[in-house]
Coordinates of C-alpha atoms in Angstrom, one line a residue:
X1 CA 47.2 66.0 110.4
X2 CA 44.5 67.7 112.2
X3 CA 44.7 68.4 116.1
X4 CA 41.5 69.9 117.7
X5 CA 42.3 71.7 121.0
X6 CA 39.7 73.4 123.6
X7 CA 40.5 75.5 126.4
X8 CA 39.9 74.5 129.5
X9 CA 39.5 75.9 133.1
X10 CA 39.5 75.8 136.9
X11 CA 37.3 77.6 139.5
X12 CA 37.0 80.5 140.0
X13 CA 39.8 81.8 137.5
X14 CA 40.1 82.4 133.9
X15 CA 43.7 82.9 132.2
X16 CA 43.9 85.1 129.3
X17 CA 43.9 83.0 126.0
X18 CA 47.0 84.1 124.0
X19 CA 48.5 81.9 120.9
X20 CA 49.1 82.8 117.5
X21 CA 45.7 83.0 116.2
X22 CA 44.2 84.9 119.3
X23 CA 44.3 87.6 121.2
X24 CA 43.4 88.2 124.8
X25 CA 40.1 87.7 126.5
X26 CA 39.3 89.5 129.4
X27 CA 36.0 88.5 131.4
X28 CA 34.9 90.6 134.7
X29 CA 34.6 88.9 137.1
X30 CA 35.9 85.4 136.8
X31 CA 33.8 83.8 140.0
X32 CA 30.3 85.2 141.2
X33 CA 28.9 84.1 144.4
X34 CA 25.7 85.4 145.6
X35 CA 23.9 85.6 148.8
X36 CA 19.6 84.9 148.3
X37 CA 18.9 86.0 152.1
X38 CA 19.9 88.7 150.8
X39 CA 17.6 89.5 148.0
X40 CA 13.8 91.0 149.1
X41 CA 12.2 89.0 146.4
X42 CA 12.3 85.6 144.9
X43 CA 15.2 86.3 142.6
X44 CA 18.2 87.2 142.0
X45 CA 20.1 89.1 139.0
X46 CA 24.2 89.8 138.6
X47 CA 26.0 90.5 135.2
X48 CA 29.7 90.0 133.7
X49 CA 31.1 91.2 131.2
X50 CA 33.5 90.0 128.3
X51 CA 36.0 91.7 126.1
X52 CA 37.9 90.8 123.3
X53 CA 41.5 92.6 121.6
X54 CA 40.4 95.9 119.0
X55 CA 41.9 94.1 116.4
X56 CA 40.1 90.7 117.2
X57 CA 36.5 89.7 115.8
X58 CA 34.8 86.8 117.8
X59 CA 31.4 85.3 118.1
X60 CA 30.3 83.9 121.5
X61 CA 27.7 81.9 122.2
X62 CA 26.5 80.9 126.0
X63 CA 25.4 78.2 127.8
X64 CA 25.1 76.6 131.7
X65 CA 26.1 73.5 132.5
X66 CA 25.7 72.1 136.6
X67 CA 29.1 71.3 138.2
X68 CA 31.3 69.1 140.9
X69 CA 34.2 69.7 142.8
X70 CA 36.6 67.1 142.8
X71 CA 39.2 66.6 145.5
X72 CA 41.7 68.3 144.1
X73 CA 39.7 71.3 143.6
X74 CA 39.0 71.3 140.0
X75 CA 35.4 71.7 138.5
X76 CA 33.9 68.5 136.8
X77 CA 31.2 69.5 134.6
X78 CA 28.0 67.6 134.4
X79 CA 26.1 68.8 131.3
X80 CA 22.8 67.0 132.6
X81 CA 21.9 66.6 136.4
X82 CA 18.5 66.2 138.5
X83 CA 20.3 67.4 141.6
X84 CA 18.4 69.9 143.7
X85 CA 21.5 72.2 144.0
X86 CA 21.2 72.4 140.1
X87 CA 21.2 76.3 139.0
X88 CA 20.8 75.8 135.7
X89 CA 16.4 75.5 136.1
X90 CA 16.2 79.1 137.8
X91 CA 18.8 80.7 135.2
X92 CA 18.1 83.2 132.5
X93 CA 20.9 85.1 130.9
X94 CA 20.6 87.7 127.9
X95 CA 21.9 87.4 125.5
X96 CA 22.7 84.2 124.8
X97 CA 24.9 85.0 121.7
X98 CA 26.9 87.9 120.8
X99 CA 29.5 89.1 118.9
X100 CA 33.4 90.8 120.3
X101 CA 34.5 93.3 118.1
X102 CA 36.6 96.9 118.3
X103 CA 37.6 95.6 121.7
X104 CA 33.8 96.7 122.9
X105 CA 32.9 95.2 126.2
X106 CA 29.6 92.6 126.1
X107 CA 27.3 93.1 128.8
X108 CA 25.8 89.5 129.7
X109 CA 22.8 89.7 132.3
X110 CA 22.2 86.7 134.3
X111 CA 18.7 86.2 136.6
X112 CA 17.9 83.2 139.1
X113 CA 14.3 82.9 139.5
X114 CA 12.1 80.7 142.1
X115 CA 14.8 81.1 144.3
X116 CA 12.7 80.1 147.4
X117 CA 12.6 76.7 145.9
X118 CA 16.0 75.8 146.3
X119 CA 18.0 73.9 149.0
X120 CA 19.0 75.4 151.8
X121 CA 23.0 75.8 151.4
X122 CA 24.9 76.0 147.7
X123 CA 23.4 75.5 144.7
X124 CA 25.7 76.1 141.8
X125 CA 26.2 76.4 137.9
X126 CA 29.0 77.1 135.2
X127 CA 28.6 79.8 132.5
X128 CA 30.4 78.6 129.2
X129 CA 31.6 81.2 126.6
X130 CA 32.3 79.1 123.5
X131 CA 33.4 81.0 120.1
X132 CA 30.8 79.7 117.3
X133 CA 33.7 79.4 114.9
X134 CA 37.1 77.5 114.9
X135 CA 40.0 78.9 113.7
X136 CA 42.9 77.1 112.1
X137 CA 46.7 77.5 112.7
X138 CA 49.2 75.8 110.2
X139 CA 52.0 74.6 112.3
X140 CA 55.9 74.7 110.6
X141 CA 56.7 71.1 109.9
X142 CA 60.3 70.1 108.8
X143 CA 58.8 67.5 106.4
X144 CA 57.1 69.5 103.1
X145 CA 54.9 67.1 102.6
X146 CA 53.6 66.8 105.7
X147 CA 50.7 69.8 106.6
X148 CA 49.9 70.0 110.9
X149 CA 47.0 72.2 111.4
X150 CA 45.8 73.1 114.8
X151 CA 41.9 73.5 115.3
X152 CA 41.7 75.8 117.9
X153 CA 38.1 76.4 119.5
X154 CA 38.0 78.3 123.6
X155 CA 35.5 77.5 126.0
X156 CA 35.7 80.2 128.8
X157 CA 33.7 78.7 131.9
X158 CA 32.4 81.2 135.1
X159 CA 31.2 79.5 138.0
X160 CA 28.3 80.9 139.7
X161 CA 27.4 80.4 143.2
X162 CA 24.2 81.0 145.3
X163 CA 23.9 80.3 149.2
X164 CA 20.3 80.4 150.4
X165 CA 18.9 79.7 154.0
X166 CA 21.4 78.2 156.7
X167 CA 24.7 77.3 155.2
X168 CA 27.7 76.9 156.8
X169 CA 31.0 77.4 155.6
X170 CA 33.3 75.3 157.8
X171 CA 36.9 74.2 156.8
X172 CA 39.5 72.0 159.0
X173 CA 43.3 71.0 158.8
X174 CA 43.3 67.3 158.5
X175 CA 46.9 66.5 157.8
X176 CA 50.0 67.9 156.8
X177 CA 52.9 65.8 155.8
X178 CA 56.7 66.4 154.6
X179 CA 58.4 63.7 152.4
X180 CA 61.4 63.2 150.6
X181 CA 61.1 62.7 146.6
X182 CA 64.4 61.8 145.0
X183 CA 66.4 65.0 146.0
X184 CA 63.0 67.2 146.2
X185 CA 61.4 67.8 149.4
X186 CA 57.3 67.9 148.9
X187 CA 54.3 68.4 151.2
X188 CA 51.3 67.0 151.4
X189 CA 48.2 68.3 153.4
X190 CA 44.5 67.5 153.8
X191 CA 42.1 69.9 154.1
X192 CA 37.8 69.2 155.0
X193 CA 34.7 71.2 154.6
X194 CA 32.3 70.1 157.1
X195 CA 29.3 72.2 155.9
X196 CA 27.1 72.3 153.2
X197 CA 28.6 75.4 151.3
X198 CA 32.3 75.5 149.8
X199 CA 35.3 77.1 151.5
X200 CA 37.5 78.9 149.0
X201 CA 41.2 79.5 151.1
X202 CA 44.0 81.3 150.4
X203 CA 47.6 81.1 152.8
X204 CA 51.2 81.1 153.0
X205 CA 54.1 78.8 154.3
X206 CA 56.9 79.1 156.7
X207 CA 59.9 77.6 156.7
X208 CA 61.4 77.6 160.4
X209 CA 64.6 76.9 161.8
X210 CA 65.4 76.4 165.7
X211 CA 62.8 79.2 165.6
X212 CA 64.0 81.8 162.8
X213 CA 61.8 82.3 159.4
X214 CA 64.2 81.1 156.9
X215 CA 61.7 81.2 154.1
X216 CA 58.1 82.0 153.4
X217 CA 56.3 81.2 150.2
X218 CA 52.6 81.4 149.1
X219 CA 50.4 78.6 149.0
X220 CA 47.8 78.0 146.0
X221 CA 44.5 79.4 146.5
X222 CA 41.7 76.3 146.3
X223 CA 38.1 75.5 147.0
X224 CA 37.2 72.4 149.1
X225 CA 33.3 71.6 147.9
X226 CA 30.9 71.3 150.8
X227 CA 31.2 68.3 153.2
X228 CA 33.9 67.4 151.3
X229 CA 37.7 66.9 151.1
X230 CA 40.9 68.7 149.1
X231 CA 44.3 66.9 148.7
X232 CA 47.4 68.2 147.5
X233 CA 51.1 67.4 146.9
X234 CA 53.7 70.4 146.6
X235 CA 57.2 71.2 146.5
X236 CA 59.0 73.0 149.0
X237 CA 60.3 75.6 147.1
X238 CA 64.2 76.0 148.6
X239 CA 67.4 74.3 148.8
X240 CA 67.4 73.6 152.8
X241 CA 71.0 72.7 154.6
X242 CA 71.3 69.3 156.3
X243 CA 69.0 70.0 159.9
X244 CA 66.1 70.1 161.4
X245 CA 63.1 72.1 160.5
X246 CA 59.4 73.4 160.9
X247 CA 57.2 73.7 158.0
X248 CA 53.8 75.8 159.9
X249 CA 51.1 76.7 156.4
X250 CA 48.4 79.2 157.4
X251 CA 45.6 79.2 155.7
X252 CA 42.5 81.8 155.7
X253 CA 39.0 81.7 155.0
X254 CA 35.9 83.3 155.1
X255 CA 32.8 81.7 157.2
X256 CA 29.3 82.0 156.4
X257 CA 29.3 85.5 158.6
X258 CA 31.9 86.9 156.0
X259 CA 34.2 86.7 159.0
X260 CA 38.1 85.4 158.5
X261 CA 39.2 82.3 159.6
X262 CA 42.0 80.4 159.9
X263 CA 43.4 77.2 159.3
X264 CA 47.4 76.8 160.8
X265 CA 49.1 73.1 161.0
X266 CA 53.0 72.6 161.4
X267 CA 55.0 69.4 161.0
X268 CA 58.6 68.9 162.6
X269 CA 60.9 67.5 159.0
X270 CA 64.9 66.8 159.1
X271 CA 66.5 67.4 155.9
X272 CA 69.5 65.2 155.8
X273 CA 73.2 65.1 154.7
X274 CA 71.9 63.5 151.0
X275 CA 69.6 66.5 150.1

């Protein structure tokens, strides 16, 4: 029985890869946003780097691929688009193979050219890392005759992102709800970005009773694409006595200016006898 597995990812972050048959990856930086009205030319040029264990030998090779962002804030990769806000026809990246060994670091140059040509707001793209070669892990069986082998192959994905012209970066609370789930208590909130760039948040949750902090937890960081929406369901993470109580989630982001804002919504929620 063969089972073929490939790594997968989600913006702006890129876990370690650890199993039996690997060792960690580290790439620097995971996310790269870029700025053109910044640039005093028609281009634009950033790097990463990639590094594998010492005792780990792996071949890389690279390639973009244009990318939406769903509601839920996870990247769907288009491999083939016509879209204007399409990086992938102003990228060139060197090199565009390599090998990891002796736990060197891989420099990996990456230059956006023509980039007067492109849309006013974000244009994006995804850098994929995939290793030329599959490896193979036999997996214990309790039947003899029976052989599982994993086929392991890693794809290591970095979003790129480039703002040009007059973008805005605008987010909004929509809604913020607090249910009941069997004996779980969950939340669910809406978020919005009304401009044509993303807004990438980060925040925290308060738990408030007849006004005392009782509890404080963090919220997932996310990205809501441009004009778009983000959803998400979550549990309250604490066993609450029967009474009433606040749930108040700030959230913070940064606006086109590179200037923190914030996003706060609250919802009144009784958490009864049954809980």
């Amino acid at each position: 029985m063969n089972i073929f597995v490939k790594a997968a990812i989600s913006l702006g972050f890129i876990p370690a890869l650890l199993c039996p048959a690997y060792a960690a990856v580290k790439v620097t930086p995971t996310l790269i946003e870029l700025n053109a009205n910044k640039s005093s030319g028609n281009y634009l040029t950033t790097s990463f780097s990639v590094q594998a264990d010492k005792n780990e030998t792996i071949r890389y090779k690279l390639y973009p691929e244009y990318f939406t962002i769903t509601d839920d804030g996870k990247m769907n990769a288009v491999p083939v688009s016509e879209k204007p806000d399409n990086l992938i026809p102003h990228a060139r990246f060197v090199p565009n193979e390599f090998t990891l060994k002796n736990g060197n670091p891989q420099l990996v140059r990456v230059t956006f050219t023509d980039i007067k040509s492109l849309p006013d707001g974000e244009s994006r793209m995804v850098m994929f890392l995939e290793d030329v070669a599959a490896k193979e892990i036999i997996l214990p069986a309790k039947n003899k005759n029976v052989n599982t082998k994993l086929i392991v192959k890693t794809r290591l994905g970095i979003p790129i992102y480039v703002d040009k012209g007059r973008f805005v970066k605008a987010g909004s609370f929509n809604d913020l709800k607090v249910e009941q789930n069997n004996k779980n208590l969950v939340y669910y909130m809406k978020l919005s970005a009304g401009g044509n760039s993303k807004v990438r948040y980060h925040g925290k949750a308060q738990i408030i009773k007849n006004k005392e902090l009782i509890k404080e937890f963090s919220m997932n960081s996310n990205t809501i694409r441009a004009n778009g929406i983000f959803e998400e369901t979550g549990l309250i993470p604490e066993n609450l006595e029967a009474g009433n109580y606040i749930l108040k989630v700030i959230l913070t982001y940064k606006n086109e200016k590179g200037e923190n804002k914030n996003l706060i919504k609250e919802i009144s929620f009784n958490v009864g006898n049954s809980i």
